Each structure stands twice: as structure tokens, then as C-alpha cells.
Amino acid sequence: MAVDLESALQDEEEEEEEEHALDEDAPAHHPVAPPDESFELSTTVDPSYIISLIRKLLPPYQTYNSCSSGVEGNNSQKSNLDLIEEKLAPPDSTRVQGSAKEPSEIMDIIDDNKESACEEGKVDGESGCRNELPTASVVEEVWEGNGCILWDLAASQTHAELMVENLVLDVLLANPTVPQSARVREICLGIIGNLACHEVLMRHIVSTKGLVDAIVDQLFLDDTQCLCEACRFLTLAIQGNESNIWAEALLSDHVIRRLLWIAENTLNPLLIEKCVGLLLTISESQLVAPILLPPLVDIGLPNILFELLAYEMSQLTSEKSPERYPVLDVILRAIEALSVMDDHSHKISSNKELIGLVCDLVKLPDKMEIADSCVTAAVLMANIMSDVTNLATEMSQDLPFLQGLLGILPFAANDIEARNALWSIIVQLLVHIKESETGFSSLYQYVSVLASKCDMIEEDLLDHQTDSFIKHGSTDGCETKSNVIMALERMASLLHQWKTLKDNADENSLSGKHHVDGSLVDKLLHCCERYINCLFMVC
């Protein structure tokens, strides 16, 4: 008998190893489908498996807590869940009716671990759970596992459409009606968020009765991850064809105040990024901005963005934290979006503290890790300078600012709008430098800055030939000079003046602090003149 037992155990181990090997061969991101009925759909996951997962997300009719009172849910909820489950049931299968004592789908999963479900519920010698129901923690753990699989699968449009056709939205909407953890809410929002990535499904989301209000209500949760997922979904919703419905849902005073409260008070970088990202999307939407932006501005949106920017700048200069770089960028983009709106630009351009923060960002010597933020800052400064007439005169005396602008050129090479904004600021600064009235010492400082950025200027000109100057630098082609050409002409004039003064100056006065590499000066001057001549040849 011992030999037979040993042989049986060995055979069982071999079978388990074969099953384990099959599981390992399957892609990690695609769950292994059970051998149920097959659907004729182009998908790498068996549709019947997806449907089974949806059915397993149906909430139980009561909260399965250890030794709980076992009070049943309300009858209307039970009837709704019955209706959903009947629609989800496979046509050729016999459905076991669930009850307060027998939650069919959840119990099917937990049966394998039945011995631990109620043992954990014993407290101080008391007996286990009545009716041998699983503990709430076990039920929730199983639910989370199934939910996370659907969360991943919803990223595929094929799977997402199948899920919506099989009432996943109704199932997810039913879950908030029963007590649950923040993790369960996060998963529900995550699944809906992935479904919203597919524009064709947004109509189904808004047409599911009660779902719009339920999602907006999630903004009043106190869980960071849930709020992140809620903001992510609403950002996608605002960008879709059903944006007007979501705008109306967010228009309530307590909702928009809650949005700003979250942005102003959270310390979590990811939540700041998601919340401000939602506010940015609202500002950029032609349909939603006229509805939501006025009340948001009235209750202090610009000031909150200024405070957030000040905090991020303090963090940037005190200790570098890469996780905060996206936060800095989205805040700047939100401010920049307001700066181009006629009704709100004055709140941006009139804030001197903001202008100081943007200038400080431009002046930072190490820009590689925050390149996008620096480009956005340059565009924002261009917008501000177009509103504040005397600002260019004042900034023309700030040499580190000019040097910082030239240092941003490589990062704006692929963004025509940002590149032109940079050159527009540069030319405005250079125009206010009167070389004939500038002393030798002051002219030396300007020439030093320009010469130090000679390679960056030349690289930018090489990457953008004369035809792009005409097409994108001005609106009237050759009749109006582009910002680039005007800036090159001003540079050439300053460099010529410097060479003249240097040749006429006493040799002793050029030693020490007044020395500039003559080869760099000649190289930059040649570069400027060559591209200026190219423009006239094309015209």
C-alpha cells in the first residue's frame, strides 16, 4: 500500500508540473482562459473567460464579514443583481441561484480555500462564521484579483467592447451600493477609465443610468488612488464627444470647489498631476472651457496655480525629485493655457511673482531633466511679454535670462510654435540694446553671452532652413521679416560693434575680464550673415 501511495503522489506531482508548465508558456499579460465554450471573435483571450470575470464582480447580497449579523441587502438591489446575472448567464448552462447563505460566484472561487475562510473569523474561542461564509477580507481579495484582470483587459478595444456588451458597466455601478474598500472603488474607476480610452464606448458610459453622477461623486472620496483614477477618467471624458454631459455634471459649485480643494491641499505628486491635468484639459476644451472655466477662475484657479508653481520651484531648487518634474510641467501648461485667453490673460500677465518664478526657471543652468517645462515657460513668457509692453525693456538688462533662453533652443527644435515664441522673446530683448549707446563693458557682457551659445544658435539654424523661416516665422512671407531673421540682424550688429570697439581699444583694456574668444565671435557673425543672405536669395 505504501508503494501504491508513493506512486500516486508521484503521478499527481507530475500532473501539477505539466499544468504549471502550460501556465508559464502563456503570456504573462494574458490570463489563461478556461476550456469553456468558445466565441468567434478576434481576441487572444477567450470571451467566455471575460464574461466569467464580469460575473465574479457581481456584489454579494450581503457583506461577508466574519460572524456578522447576516442582514440581507434591500430587495430592489437583489432584483437588479438577479437581472444582471441572468443576462450574463451562458445560454447552455444552469445557473445556481444565489442567496444570503450561498453567494454562487464568490463561493465557487473560495471553495478551494474553504478551511481558512472561517477559521480566521474565530475570536476568543467563539465558533466560526455562521453558514460557513467567507470573511470579508477573503471575498475582497478574490474580487480584487478578478477586477485587476479586467482592468488590464479593458485597455484593448476588442476586449473592452465585449465587456460593455456584457454589462460590465452595470456590474461596476452596482458595486458602490455595498460596503467596500477604497481598493475596490479604485479598481472600478480604473476599469471604467480604460473603457473611456475607446471613444466608441463613451456613449455607453453616459447612457448607463446613474453612472455619470456616481463617477462625479467619487471626487469626494478621501483616498488618493481613487481620486487619481477619477481625475484620469474625467480628463478622458472631457476630451470625448460627450464632453458637454460631463461639463454639466461638474458645473455644480460644490464640485468645482472640490476640484480646486484637491489641487490645493493634496501632497501627493501624482494626484496633483492628475487633478491639474484635468483642469488643463478643461481650459483647452473649446466646448467645456466656456462652461466651467469662468466659475473656476472666479473662485481662485489662477492663484492656486501660482501657489503650486511656487512650491514646485522651491522643491526644484532645494532638492531634485524626478517624480515632481511632470507636476511642474502640467502646472506651467495650465497657466500657459490661461495666458492666451482674452478673458483671463490679465490675471496671468499682471502677477509679478509669477513672472519672477518663470524667469528663475528659464535661468536654471541644468535644463536637461526639465526640458519640457523650460519650453513651456518660454512660451508663457512670450505670451506675458505680448501683454506687458514695458517688460521687454526691463528684461533686456537681465543677461542670465537671455542666456537661459538661448539654452532652451535645442529643446524646442521640434515644436514650431515654441521655437518661434523663443525667437520672439530674443528679438524683443536684442532690439532694446542700443549698441551705439552701450559702453564697452556692457557690450562685452552681451557678446560673451551670445558667443557662449554660438553652437546652439548654429545648430538651430541648421535644423531649420530658410524655407521654414518664411513659412513659420512670419505671416506675410518675404514682406515681413521673421523673428529669427530680425534676431540674427541684431546679433550681427552687436558683434560688428564689438569688433570695431575691440580693434580701436587699447590692448591693456582687453586683458582679463574683457576677453572674449575671437574665433567664437567670428563663427557666430559668419553664421548670422550667411542665413540672413539666404533669406534674401530665396525672396
Tab-separated table of C-alpha atoms in Angstrom, residues 170-371:
chain	number	residue	atom	x	y	z
A	170	ASP	CA	-23.972	47.835	-14.771
A	171	VAL	CA	-21.921	45.468	-12.654
A	172	LEU	CA	-19.409	48.177	-11.739
A	173	LEU	CA	-22.213	50.618	-10.938
A	174	ALA	CA	-23.799	48.028	-8.621
A	175	ASN	CA	-20.637	47.674	-6.527
A	176	PRO	CA	-20.695	51.131	-4.869
A	177	THR	CA	-24.100	50.215	-3.392
A	178	VAL	CA	-22.493	47.775	-0.971
A	179	PRO	CA	-19.793	48.469	1.646
A	180	GLN	CA	-16.341	48.056	0.189
A	181	SER	CA	-12.739	49.176	0.467
A	182	ALA	CA	-11.085	52.051	-1.337
A	183	ARG	CA	-9.168	49.471	-3.365
A	184	VAL	CA	-12.389	48.096	-4.817
A	185	ARG	CA	-13.504	51.608	-5.769
A	186	GLU	CA	-10.127	52.284	-7.354
A	187	ILE	CA	-10.397	49.149	-9.484
A	188	CYS	CA	-13.932	50.059	-10.581
A	189	LEU	CA	-12.741	53.513	-11.614
A	190	GLY	CA	-9.674	52.050	-13.285
A	191	ILE	CA	-11.736	49.690	-15.421
A	192	ILE	CA	-14.106	52.493	-16.449
A	193	GLY	CA	-11.107	54.716	-17.134
A	194	ASN	CA	-9.631	52.162	-19.525
A	195	LEU	CA	-13.012	51.734	-21.198
A	196	ALA	CA	-13.128	55.506	-21.676
A	197	CYS	CA	-9.888	55.338	-23.670
A	198	HIS	CA	-12.023	53.976	-26.515
A	199	GLU	CA	-14.191	56.805	-27.807
A	200	VAL	CA	-16.791	54.417	-29.222
A	201	LEU	CA	-17.635	53.263	-25.699
A	202	MET	CA	-18.124	56.685	-24.097
A	203	ARG	CA	-21.711	56.795	-25.356
A	204	HIS	CA	-22.429	53.607	-23.436
A	205	ILE	CA	-20.883	55.073	-20.292
A	206	VAL	CA	-23.026	58.218	-20.307
A	207	SER	CA	-26.157	56.251	-21.208
A	208	THR	CA	-25.801	53.914	-18.221
A	209	LYS	CA	-28.328	55.353	-15.801
A	210	GLY	CA	-26.727	56.761	-12.680
A	211	LEU	CA	-23.133	56.168	-13.759
A	212	VAL	CA	-22.271	59.809	-14.544
A	213	ASP	CA	-23.360	61.006	-11.100
A	214	ALA	CA	-21.693	58.024	-9.435
A	215	ILE	CA	-18.330	58.845	-11.045
A	216	VAL	CA	-18.527	62.546	-10.159
A	217	ASP	CA	-19.353	61.579	-6.577
A	218	GLN	CA	-16.018	59.756	-6.369
A	219	LEU	CA	-14.305	63.163	-6.269
A	220	PHE	CA	-15.480	63.442	-2.679
A	221	LEU	CA	-13.589	60.364	-1.527
A	222	ASP	CA	-10.545	60.799	0.684
A	223	ASP	CA	-8.448	58.074	-0.940
A	224	THR	CA	-5.550	59.287	-3.105
A	225	GLN	CA	-5.587	56.428	-5.623
A	226	CYS	CA	-9.353	56.658	-6.116
A	227	LEU	CA	-9.078	60.389	-6.724
A	228	CYS	CA	-6.273	59.812	-9.234
A	229	GLU	CA	-8.426	57.365	-11.178
A	230	ALA	CA	-11.457	59.664	-11.000
A	231	CYS	CA	-9.432	62.595	-12.379
A	232	ARG	CA	-7.925	60.370	-15.078
A	233	PHE	CA	-11.361	59.254	-16.218
A	234	LEU	CA	-12.828	62.786	-16.204
A	235	THR	CA	-9.859	64.042	-18.233
A	236	LEU	CA	-10.616	61.441	-20.899
A	237	ALA	CA	-14.332	62.216	-20.715
A	238	ILE	CA	-13.790	65.959	-21.230
A	239	GLN	CA	-11.782	65.187	-24.376
A	240	GLY	CA	-14.510	62.997	-25.884
A	241	ASN	CA	-17.595	63.655	-27.942
A	242	GLU	CA	-19.822	63.524	-24.861
A	243	SER	CA	-17.885	66.311	-23.113
A	244	ASN	CA	-20.936	68.555	-22.710
A	245	ILE	CA	-22.618	65.957	-20.489
A	246	TRP	CA	-19.606	65.809	-18.202
A	247	ALA	CA	-19.296	69.600	-18.170
A	248	GLU	CA	-22.848	69.876	-16.880
A	249	ALA	CA	-22.157	67.186	-14.283
A	250	LEU	CA	-19.119	69.096	-12.990
A	251	LEU	CA	-20.755	72.528	-13.046
A	252	SER	CA	-22.178	72.368	-9.515
A	253	ASP	CA	-20.473	74.816	-7.193
A	254	HIS	CA	-19.556	72.165	-4.632
A	255	VAL	CA	-17.950	70.010	-7.341
A	256	ILE	CA	-15.692	72.686	-8.836
A	257	ARG	CA	-14.735	73.846	-5.365
A	258	ARG	CA	-13.830	70.270	-4.509
A	259	LEU	CA	-11.605	70.075	-7.600
A	260	LEU	CA	-9.662	73.159	-6.558
A	261	TRP	CA	-9.535	71.954	-2.962
A	262	ILE	CA	-7.909	68.711	-4.065
A	263	ALA	CA	-5.327	70.536	-6.201
A	264	GLU	CA	-4.513	72.965	-3.411
A	265	ASN	CA	-4.358	70.586	-0.463
A	266	THR	CA	-3.003	67.245	-1.616
A	267	LEU	CA	0.656	66.472	-1.007
A	268	ASN	CA	0.745	63.523	-3.394
A	269	PRO	CA	2.617	64.425	-6.632
A	270	LEU	CA	0.624	62.014	-8.784
A	271	LEU	CA	-2.712	63.372	-7.571
A	272	ILE	CA	-1.558	66.959	-8.177
A	273	GLU	CA	-0.554	65.950	-11.698
A	274	LYS	CA	-3.896	64.240	-12.393
A	275	CYS	CA	-6.030	66.982	-10.842
A	276	VAL	CA	-4.204	69.881	-12.532
A	277	GLY	CA	-4.195	67.809	-15.727
A	278	LEU	CA	-7.992	67.713	-15.533
A	279	LEU	CA	-8.094	71.491	-15.024
A	280	LEU	CA	-5.747	71.901	-18.014
A	281	THR	CA	-7.995	69.737	-20.189
A	282	ILE	CA	-10.986	71.848	-19.170
A	283	SER	CA	-9.096	75.015	-20.136
A	284	GLU	CA	-8.079	73.641	-23.535
A	285	SER	CA	-11.504	72.292	-24.494
A	286	GLN	CA	-13.408	74.623	-26.804
A	287	LEU	CA	-16.709	73.109	-25.685
A	288	VAL	CA	-16.083	72.780	-21.972
A	289	ALA	CA	-13.974	75.874	-21.207
A	290	PRO	CA	-16.839	78.378	-21.737
A	291	ILE	CA	-18.936	76.395	-19.253
A	292	LEU	CA	-16.506	75.503	-16.464
A	293	LEU	CA	-13.622	77.947	-16.725
A	294	PRO	CA	-15.402	81.180	-15.632
A	295	PRO	CA	-16.575	79.761	-12.286
A	296	LEU	CA	-13.190	78.094	-11.738
A	297	VAL	CA	-11.368	81.376	-12.314
A	298	ASP	CA	-13.824	83.277	-10.141
A	299	ILE	CA	-13.147	81.047	-7.133
A	300	GLY	CA	-9.367	81.291	-7.471
A	301	LEU	CA	-7.934	78.911	-10.089
A	302	PRO	CA	-5.084	81.268	-11.173
A	303	ASN	CA	-3.941	81.910	-7.597
A	304	ILE	CA	-3.936	78.207	-6.790
A	305	LEU	CA	-1.818	77.521	-9.877
A	306	PHE	CA	0.610	80.274	-8.826
A	307	GLU	CA	0.932	78.751	-5.354
A	308	LEU	CA	1.508	75.304	-6.793
A	309	LEU	CA	4.185	76.646	-9.141
A	310	ALA	CA	5.936	78.447	-6.272
A	311	TYR	CA	6.005	75.227	-4.257
A	312	GLU	CA	7.339	73.148	-7.158
A	313	MET	CA	10.047	75.738	-7.840
A	314	SER	CA	11.088	75.650	-4.179
A	315	GLN	CA	11.301	71.860	-4.385
A	316	LEU	CA	13.259	72.061	-7.631
A	317	THR	CA	15.897	74.385	-6.224
A	318	SER	CA	16.191	72.698	-2.815
A	319	GLU	CA	16.292	69.022	-3.766
A	320	LYS	CA	15.779	67.400	-7.151
A	321	SER	CA	12.935	64.894	-7.203
A	322	PRO	CA	12.259	63.389	-10.665
A	323	GLU	CA	8.755	62.326	-9.640
A	324	ARG	CA	7.823	66.003	-9.371
A	325	TYR	CA	9.016	67.026	-12.853
A	326	PRO	CA	5.710	66.085	-14.565
A	327	VAL	CA	3.868	68.087	-11.890
A	328	LEU	CA	5.900	71.198	-12.675
A	329	ASP	CA	5.215	70.811	-16.389
A	330	VAL	CA	1.449	70.348	-16.104
A	331	ILE	CA	1.150	73.385	-13.789
A	332	LEU	CA	3.048	75.545	-16.283
A	333	ARG	CA	0.900	74.272	-19.147
A	334	ALA	CA	-2.257	75.108	-17.202
A	335	ILE	CA	-1.024	78.653	-16.585
A	336	GLU	CA	0.070	79.000	-20.211
A	337	ALA	CA	-3.399	77.907	-21.367
A	338	LEU	CA	-4.957	80.745	-19.351
A	339	SER	CA	-2.414	83.263	-20.650
A	340	VAL	CA	-3.755	83.075	-24.227
A	341	MET	CA	-7.385	83.683	-23.268
A	342	ASP	CA	-8.610	87.235	-23.609
A	343	ASP	CA	-10.866	86.972	-20.569
A	344	HIS	CA	-8.223	85.576	-18.247
A	345	SER	CA	-4.787	86.618	-19.601
A	346	HIS	CA	-4.658	89.771	-17.457
A	347	LYS	CA	-4.692	87.642	-14.292
A	348	ILE	CA	-1.522	85.970	-15.570
A	349	SER	CA	0.400	88.900	-17.001
A	350	SER	CA	-0.280	91.163	-14.010
A	351	ASN	CA	1.237	88.801	-11.457
A	352	LYS	CA	4.825	89.877	-10.795
A	353	GLU	CA	5.542	86.899	-8.567
A	354	LEU	CA	4.625	84.561	-11.423
A	355	ILE	CA	6.903	86.444	-13.829
A	356	GLY	CA	9.745	86.111	-11.333
A	357	LEU	CA	9.181	82.359	-10.981
A	358	VAL	CA	9.134	81.845	-14.767
A	359	CYS	CA	12.339	83.874	-15.153
A	360	ASP	CA	14.026	81.831	-12.435
A	361	LEU	CA	13.087	78.634	-14.260
A	362	VAL	CA	14.493	79.931	-17.547
A	363	LYS	CA	17.746	80.907	-15.831
A	364	LEU	CA	18.410	77.463	-14.341
A	365	PRO	CA	21.727	76.201	-15.735
A	366	ASP	CA	20.782	72.493	-15.804
A	367	LYS	CA	17.715	72.139	-18.009
A	368	MET	CA	18.006	68.632	-19.437
A	369	GLU	CA	15.692	66.890	-16.956
A	370	ILE	CA	13.092	69.654	-17.048
A	371	ALA	CA	13.374	70.479	-20.748
